[in-house]
CSV table of C-alpha atoms and ligand atoms in Angstrom, one decimal:
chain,number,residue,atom,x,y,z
A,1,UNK,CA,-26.6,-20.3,21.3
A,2,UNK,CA,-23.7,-20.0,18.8
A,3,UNK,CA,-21.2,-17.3,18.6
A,4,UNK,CA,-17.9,-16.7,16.9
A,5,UNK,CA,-15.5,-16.2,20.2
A,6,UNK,CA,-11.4,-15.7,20.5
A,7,UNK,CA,-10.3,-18.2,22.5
A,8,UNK,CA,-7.0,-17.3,23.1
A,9,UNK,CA,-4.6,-14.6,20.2
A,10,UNK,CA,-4.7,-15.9,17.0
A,11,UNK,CA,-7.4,-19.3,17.7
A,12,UNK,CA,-11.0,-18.4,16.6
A,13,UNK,CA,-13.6,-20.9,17.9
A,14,UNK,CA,-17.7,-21.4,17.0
A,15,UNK,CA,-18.7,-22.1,20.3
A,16,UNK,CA,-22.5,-23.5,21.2
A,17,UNK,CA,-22.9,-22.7,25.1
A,18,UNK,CA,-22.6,-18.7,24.8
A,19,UNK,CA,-25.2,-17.2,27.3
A,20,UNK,CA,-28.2,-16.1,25.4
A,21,UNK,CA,-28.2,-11.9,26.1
A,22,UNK,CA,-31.0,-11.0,28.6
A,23,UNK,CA,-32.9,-7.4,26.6
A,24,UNK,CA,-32.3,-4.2,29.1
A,25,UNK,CA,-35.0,-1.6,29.4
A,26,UNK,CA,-33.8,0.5,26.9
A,27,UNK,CA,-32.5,-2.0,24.6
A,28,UNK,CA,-33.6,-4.4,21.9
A,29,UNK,CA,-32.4,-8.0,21.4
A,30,UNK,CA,-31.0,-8.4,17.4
A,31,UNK,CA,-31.2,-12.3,15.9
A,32,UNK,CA,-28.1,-11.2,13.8
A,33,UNK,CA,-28.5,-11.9,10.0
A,34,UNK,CA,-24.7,-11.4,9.5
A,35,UNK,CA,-21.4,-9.6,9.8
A,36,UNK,CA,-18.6,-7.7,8.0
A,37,UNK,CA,-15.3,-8.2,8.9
A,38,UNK,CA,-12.8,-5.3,9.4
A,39,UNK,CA,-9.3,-4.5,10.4
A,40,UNK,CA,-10.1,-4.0,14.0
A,41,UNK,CA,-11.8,-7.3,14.2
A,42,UNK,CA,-8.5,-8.8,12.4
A,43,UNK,CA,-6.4,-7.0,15.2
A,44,UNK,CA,-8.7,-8.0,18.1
A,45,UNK,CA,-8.4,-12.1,16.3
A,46,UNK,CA,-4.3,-11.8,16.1
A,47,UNK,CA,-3.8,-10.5,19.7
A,48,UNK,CA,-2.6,-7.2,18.3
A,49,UNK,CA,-5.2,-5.1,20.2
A,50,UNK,CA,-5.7,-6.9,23.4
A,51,UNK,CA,-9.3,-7.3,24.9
A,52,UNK,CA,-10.8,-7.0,28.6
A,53,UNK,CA,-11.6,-10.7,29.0
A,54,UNK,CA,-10.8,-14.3,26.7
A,55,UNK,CA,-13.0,-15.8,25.7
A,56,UNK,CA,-14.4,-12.7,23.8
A,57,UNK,CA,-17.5,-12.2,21.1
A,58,UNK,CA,-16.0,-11.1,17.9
A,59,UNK,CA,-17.2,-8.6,15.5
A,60,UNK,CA,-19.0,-5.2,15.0
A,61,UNK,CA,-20.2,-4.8,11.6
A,62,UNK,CA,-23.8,-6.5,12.1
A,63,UNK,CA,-27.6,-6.6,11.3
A,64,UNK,CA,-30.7,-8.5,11.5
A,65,UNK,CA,-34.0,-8.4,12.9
A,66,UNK,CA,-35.4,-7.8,16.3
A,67,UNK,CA,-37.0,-10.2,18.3
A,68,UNK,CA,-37.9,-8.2,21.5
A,69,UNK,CA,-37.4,-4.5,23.0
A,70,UNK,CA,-37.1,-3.6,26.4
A,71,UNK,CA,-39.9,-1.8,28.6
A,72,UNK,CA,-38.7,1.4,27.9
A,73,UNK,CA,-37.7,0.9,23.7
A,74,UNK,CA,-41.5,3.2,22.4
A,75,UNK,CA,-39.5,3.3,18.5
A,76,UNK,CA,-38.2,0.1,18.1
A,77,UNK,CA,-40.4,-2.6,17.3
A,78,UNK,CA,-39.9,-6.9,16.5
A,79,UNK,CA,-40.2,-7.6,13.5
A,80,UNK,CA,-37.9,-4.2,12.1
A,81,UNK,CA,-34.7,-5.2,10.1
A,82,UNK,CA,-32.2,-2.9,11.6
A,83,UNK,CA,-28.1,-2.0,11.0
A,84,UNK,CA,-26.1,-1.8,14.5
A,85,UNK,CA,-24.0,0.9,14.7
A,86,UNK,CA,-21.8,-0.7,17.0
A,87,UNK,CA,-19.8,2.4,18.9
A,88,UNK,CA,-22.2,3.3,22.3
A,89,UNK,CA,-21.9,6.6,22.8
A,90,UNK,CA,-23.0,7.9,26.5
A,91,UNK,CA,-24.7,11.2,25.2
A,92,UNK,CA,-24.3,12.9,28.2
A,93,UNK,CA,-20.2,13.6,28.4
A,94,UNK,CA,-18.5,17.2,27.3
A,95,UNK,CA,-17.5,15.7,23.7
A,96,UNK,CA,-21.4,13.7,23.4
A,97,UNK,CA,-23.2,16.9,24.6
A,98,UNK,CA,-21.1,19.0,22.1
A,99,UNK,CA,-22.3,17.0,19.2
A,100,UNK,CA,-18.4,14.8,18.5
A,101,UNK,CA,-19.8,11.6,19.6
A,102,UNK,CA,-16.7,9.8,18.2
A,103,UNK,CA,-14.8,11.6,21.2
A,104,UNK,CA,-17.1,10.6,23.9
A,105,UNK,CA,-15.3,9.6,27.0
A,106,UNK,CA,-17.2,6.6,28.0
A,107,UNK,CA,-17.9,5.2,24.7
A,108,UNK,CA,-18.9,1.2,24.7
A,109,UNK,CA,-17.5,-0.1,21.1
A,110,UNK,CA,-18.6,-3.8,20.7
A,111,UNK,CA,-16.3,-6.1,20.0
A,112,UNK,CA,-13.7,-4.0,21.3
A,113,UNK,CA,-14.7,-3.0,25.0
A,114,UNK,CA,-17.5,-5.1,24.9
A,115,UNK,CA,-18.2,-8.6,23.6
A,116,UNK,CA,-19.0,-8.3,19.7
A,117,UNK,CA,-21.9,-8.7,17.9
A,118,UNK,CA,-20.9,-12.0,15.7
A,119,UNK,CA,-23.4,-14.4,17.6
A,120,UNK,CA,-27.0,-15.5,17.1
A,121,UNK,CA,-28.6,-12.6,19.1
A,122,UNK,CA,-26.8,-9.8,20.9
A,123,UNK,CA,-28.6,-7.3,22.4
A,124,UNK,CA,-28.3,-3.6,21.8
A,125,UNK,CA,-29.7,0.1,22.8
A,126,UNK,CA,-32.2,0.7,21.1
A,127,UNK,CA,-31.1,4.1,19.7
A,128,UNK,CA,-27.9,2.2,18.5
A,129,UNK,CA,-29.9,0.3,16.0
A,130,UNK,CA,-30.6,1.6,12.9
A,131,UNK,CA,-34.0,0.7,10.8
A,132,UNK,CA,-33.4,-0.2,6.9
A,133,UNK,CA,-35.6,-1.4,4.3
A,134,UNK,CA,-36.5,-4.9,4.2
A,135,UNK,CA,-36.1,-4.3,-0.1
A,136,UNK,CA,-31.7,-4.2,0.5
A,137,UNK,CA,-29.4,-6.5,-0.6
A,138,UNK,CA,-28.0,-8.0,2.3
A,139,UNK,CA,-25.0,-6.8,0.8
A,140,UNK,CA,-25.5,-3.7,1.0
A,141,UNK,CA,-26.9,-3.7,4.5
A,142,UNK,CA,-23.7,-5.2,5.6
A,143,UNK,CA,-21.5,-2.0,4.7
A,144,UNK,CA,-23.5,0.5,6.1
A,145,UNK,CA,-21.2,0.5,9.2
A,146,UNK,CA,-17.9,0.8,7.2
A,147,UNK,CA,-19.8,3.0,4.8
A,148,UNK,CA,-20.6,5.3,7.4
A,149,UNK,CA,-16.6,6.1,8.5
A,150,UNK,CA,-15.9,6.2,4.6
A,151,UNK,CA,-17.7,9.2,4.3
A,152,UNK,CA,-17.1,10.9,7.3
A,153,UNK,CA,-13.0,10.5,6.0
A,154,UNK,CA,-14.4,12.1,3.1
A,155,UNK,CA,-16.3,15.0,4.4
A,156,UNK,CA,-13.3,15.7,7.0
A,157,UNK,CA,-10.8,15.9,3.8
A,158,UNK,CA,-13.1,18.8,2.6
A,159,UNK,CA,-12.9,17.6,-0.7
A,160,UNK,CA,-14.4,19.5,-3.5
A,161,UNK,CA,-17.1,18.8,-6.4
A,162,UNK,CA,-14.8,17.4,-9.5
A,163,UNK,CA,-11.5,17.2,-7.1
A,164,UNK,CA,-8.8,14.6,-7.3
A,165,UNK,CA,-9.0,12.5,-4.1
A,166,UNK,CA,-5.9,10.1,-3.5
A,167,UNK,CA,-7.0,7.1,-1.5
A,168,UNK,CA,-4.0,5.2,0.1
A,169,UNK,CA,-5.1,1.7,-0.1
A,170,UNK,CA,-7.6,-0.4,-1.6
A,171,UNK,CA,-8.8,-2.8,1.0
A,172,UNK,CA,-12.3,-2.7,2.0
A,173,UNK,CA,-12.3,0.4,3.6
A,174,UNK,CA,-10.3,2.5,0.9
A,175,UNK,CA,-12.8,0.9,-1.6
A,176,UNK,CA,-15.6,2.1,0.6
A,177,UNK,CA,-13.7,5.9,0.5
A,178,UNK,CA,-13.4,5.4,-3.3
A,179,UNK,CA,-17.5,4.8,-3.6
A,180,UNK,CA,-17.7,7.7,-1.1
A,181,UNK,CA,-15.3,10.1,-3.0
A,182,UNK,CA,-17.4,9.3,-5.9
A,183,UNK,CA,-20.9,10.1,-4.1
A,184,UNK,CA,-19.3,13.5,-3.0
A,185,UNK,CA,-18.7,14.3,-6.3
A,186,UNK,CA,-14.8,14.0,-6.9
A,187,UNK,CA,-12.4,11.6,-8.4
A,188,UNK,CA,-10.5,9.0,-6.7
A,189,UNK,CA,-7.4,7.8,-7.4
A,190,UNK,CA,-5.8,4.8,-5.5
A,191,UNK,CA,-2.6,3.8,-4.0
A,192,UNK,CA,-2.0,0.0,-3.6
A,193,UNK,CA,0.5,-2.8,-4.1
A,194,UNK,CA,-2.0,-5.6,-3.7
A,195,UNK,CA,-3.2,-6.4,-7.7
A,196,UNK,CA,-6.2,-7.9,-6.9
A,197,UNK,CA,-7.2,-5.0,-4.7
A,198,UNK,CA,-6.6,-2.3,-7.4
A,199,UNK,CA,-8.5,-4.0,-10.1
A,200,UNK,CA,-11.3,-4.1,-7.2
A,201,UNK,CA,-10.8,-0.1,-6.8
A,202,UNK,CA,-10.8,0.2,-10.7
A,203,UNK,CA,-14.3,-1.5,-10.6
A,204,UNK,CA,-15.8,0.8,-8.4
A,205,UNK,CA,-14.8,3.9,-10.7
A,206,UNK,CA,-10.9,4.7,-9.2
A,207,UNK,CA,-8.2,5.3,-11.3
A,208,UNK,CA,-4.6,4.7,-10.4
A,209,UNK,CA,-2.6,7.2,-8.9
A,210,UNK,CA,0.8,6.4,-10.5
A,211,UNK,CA,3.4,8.8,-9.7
A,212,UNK,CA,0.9,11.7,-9.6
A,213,UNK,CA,0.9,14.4,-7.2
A,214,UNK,CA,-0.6,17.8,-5.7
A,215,UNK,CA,-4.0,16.4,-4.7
A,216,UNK,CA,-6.4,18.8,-2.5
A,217,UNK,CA,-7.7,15.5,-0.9
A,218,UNK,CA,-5.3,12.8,0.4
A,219,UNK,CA,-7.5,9.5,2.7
A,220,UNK,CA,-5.0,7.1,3.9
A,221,UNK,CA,-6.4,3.9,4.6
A,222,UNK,CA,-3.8,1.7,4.9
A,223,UNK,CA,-2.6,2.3,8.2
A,224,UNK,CA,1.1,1.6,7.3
A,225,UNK,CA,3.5,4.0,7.9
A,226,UNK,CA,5.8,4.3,4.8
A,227,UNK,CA,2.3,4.8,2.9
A,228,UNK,CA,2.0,7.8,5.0
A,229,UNK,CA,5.4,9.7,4.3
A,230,UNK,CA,4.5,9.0,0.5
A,231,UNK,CA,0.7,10.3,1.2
A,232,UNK,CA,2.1,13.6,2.6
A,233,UNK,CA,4.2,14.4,-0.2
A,234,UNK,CA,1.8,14.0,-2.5
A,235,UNK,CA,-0.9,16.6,-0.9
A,236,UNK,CA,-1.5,19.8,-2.8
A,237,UNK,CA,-0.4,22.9,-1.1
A,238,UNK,CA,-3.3,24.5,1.1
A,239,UNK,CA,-4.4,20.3,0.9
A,240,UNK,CA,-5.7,17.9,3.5
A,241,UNK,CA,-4.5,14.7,4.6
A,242,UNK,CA,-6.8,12.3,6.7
A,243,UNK,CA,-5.5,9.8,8.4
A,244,UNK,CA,-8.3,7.0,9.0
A,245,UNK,CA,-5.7,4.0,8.8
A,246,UNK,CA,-3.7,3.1,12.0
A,247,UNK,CA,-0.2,2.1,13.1
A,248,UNK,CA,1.5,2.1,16.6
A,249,UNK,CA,4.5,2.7,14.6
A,250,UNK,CA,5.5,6.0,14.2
A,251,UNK,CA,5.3,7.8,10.4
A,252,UNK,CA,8.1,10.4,9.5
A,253,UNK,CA,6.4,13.8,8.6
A,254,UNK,CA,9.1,16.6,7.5
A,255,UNK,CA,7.8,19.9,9.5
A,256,UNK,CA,9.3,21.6,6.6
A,257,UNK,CA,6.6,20.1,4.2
A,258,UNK,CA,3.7,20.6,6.7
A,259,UNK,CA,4.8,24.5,7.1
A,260,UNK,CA,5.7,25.3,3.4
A,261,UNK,CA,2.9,23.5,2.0
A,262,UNK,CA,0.8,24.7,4.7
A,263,UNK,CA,-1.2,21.3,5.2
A,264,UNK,CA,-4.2,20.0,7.1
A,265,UNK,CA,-3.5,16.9,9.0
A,266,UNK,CA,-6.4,15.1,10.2
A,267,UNK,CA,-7.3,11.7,12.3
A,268,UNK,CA,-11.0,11.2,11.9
A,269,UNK,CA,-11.9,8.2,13.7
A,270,UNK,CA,-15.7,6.1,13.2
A,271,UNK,CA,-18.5,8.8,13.2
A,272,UNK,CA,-20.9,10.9,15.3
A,273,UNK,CA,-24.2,9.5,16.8
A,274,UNK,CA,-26.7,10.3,15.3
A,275,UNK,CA,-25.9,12.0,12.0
A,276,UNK,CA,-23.0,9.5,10.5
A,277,UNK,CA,-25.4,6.4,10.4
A,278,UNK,CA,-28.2,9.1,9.2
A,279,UNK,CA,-26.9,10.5,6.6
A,280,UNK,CA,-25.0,7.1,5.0
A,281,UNK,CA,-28.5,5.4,5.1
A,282,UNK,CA,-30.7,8.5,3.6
A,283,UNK,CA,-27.6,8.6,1.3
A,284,UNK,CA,-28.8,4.8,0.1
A,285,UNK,CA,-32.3,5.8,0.4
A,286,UNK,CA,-31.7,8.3,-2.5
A,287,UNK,CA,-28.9,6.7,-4.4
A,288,UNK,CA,-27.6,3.9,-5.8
A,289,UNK,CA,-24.3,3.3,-4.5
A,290,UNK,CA,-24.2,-0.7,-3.9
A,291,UNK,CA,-21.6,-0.6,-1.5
A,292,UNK,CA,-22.3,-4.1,-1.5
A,293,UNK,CA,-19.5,-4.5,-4.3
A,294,UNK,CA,-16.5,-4.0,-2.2
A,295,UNK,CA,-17.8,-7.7,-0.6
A,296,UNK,CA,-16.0,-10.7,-1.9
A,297,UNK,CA,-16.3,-13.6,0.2
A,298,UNK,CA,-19.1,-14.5,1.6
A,299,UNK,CA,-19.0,-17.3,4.9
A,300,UNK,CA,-21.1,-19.5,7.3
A,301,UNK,CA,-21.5,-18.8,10.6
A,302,UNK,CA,-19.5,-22.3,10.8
A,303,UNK,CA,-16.4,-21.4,8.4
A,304,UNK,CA,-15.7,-18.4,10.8
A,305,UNK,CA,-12.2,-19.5,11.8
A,306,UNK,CA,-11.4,-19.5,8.0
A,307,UNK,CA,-13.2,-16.0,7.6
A,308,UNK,CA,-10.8,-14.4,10.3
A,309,UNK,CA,-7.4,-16.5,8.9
A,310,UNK,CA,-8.2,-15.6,5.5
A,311,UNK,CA,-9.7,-12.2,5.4
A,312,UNK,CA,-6.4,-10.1,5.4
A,313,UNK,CA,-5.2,-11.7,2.4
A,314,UNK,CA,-8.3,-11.6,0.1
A,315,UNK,CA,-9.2,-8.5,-1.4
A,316,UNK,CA,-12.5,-7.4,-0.6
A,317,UNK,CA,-14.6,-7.4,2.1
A,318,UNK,CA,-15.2,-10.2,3.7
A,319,UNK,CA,-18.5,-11.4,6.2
A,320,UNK,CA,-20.2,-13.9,7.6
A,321,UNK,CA,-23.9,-15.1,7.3
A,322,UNK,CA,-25.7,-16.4,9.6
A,323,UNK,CA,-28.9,-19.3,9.6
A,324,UNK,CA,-32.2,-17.2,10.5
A,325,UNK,CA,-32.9,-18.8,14.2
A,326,UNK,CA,-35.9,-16.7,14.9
A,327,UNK,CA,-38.4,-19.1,14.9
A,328,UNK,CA,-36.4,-21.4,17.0
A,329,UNK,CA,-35.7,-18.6,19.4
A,330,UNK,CA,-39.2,-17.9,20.3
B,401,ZN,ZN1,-15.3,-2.1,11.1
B,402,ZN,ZN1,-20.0,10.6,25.9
């Protein structure tokens, strides 16, 4: 079958001989209908963040139908259109058993410890796939996973009903945060050189932050450290900065600010299984929030090489569809 591999940092091959998965007892086998791309699958294509094994499965941000379920899957059923959520959780370590899946110590993330999910079936745990009506735009199925870390940056900042949020950047996931800041009742304002990406930001409701300061509710997105150090300083006292972005390169953060202003720092990284994926899709259940709109271009399963090379430089969110197989498969 196809898939969308790394063949070495930086080259992104469609190959046609990947092994087709074989379905565990507890797991269902996905024909996957298509995939978002993200930062960490940029970083895994560049050879930035290095991977167990070359070639390697790109991709996390999937869904599509099932074709089969294991022996043991009693909940899952062929047929069911279904959202990955693509971090593996063991559910049985200290953090699992206390409820912060994101912490657990054995997690399985595909596409990052394990091959991706950017081929024409993968197969998954069962409890790892998420059911969703067969009525949403594909578009909107496709940022469910991204979505789901948007608002869990948003209900870490503690943000308030009618509160300024400052959202430090305005790619895909910062316009995910803004949609999220807007569901939860505040008002974000964005950070962001790009152009392009700010008139994106302004579409989904955000205002730009100018030179304005003191908000309760800082997000940083971006993941660059000098947009950091200007986040920080323009937190409210008593405020809360969450850091969802990431950098290997350290940030400068004055103790004397942290102390004065007496600040919350926060890293919140993905979500918890099972309440982040359950509360983003009962959140679309009740609302319409057509997260959909943060995604701009829109690939083959064949263009993939130009999906990877061009996705950091278009604003939006980019994916990649994929032919429905199904019938050949079985
Ligand atoms: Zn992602
Ligand atoms: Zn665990």
């Amino acid at each position: 079958m196809r898939a969308v591999t790394l063949v070495s940092p930086d080259t992104v091959a469609v190959v046609d001989d990947w092994p087709e998965p074989s379905c565990g007892p507890g797991e269902v086998i996905v024909a996957v209908h298509g995939v978002g791309l993200c930062g960490s699958d940029l970083a895994v294509a560049s050879g930035r963040r290095p991977v167990p094994t070359l070639p390697w499965v790109l991709g996390h941000e999937a869904f599509g139908v099932i074709l089969a379920a294991g022996r043991d899957v009693t909940d899952r059923r062929p047929g069911q259109r279904v959202v990955v959520e693509p971090n593996y959780a063991c559910l049985t370590c200290g953090p699992c058993r206390s409820g912060a899946t994101a912490g657990c110590t054995a997690r399985r993330a595909a596409g990052i410890s394990e091959h991706g999910l950017l081929a024409e079936r993968v197969a998954v745990p069962a409890r790892f796939t998420w059911p969703v009506p067969d009525s949403w735009d594909e578009a909107d199925v496709v940022c469910v996973e991204p979505l789901t870390v948007a608002v869990g940056a948003v209900h870490a900042s503690g943000l308030h009903e009618g509160d300024p949020c400052l959202v430090v950047g305005a790619g895909a996931q910062g316009l995910l945060v803004c949609l999220a800041v807007r569901q939860a009742g505040g008002v974000p304002y964005v950070i962001e050189p790009h152009e392009g990406r700010r008139a994106l930001a302004e579409q989904v409701g955000a205002r730009s932050a100018g030179a304005r300061t003191a908000f309760p509710a800082v997000i940083e997105t971006s993941g660059v450290p000098e947009a950091f150090e200007d986040a920080v300083e323009r937190v409210a006292h008593g405020g809360c900065l969450v850091a969802v972005g990431l950098s290997t390169r350290p940030a400068r953060l004055p103790t004397f600010t942290l102390v004065q202003r007496r600040l919350t720092l926060r890293g919140c990284l993905i979500y918890d299984h099972p309440v982040g994926f359950a509360q983003t899709i009962a959140m679309l259940r009740s609302h319409d929030l057509r997260p959909g709109r943060v995604l701009r271009e829109r690939f083959e399963l064949s263009q993939a090489p130009a999906a990877f090379a061009q996705a950091s430089r278009v604003p939006g969110k980019s994916w990649i569809s994929l032919p429905r197989t199904e019938e050949m498969a079985s």
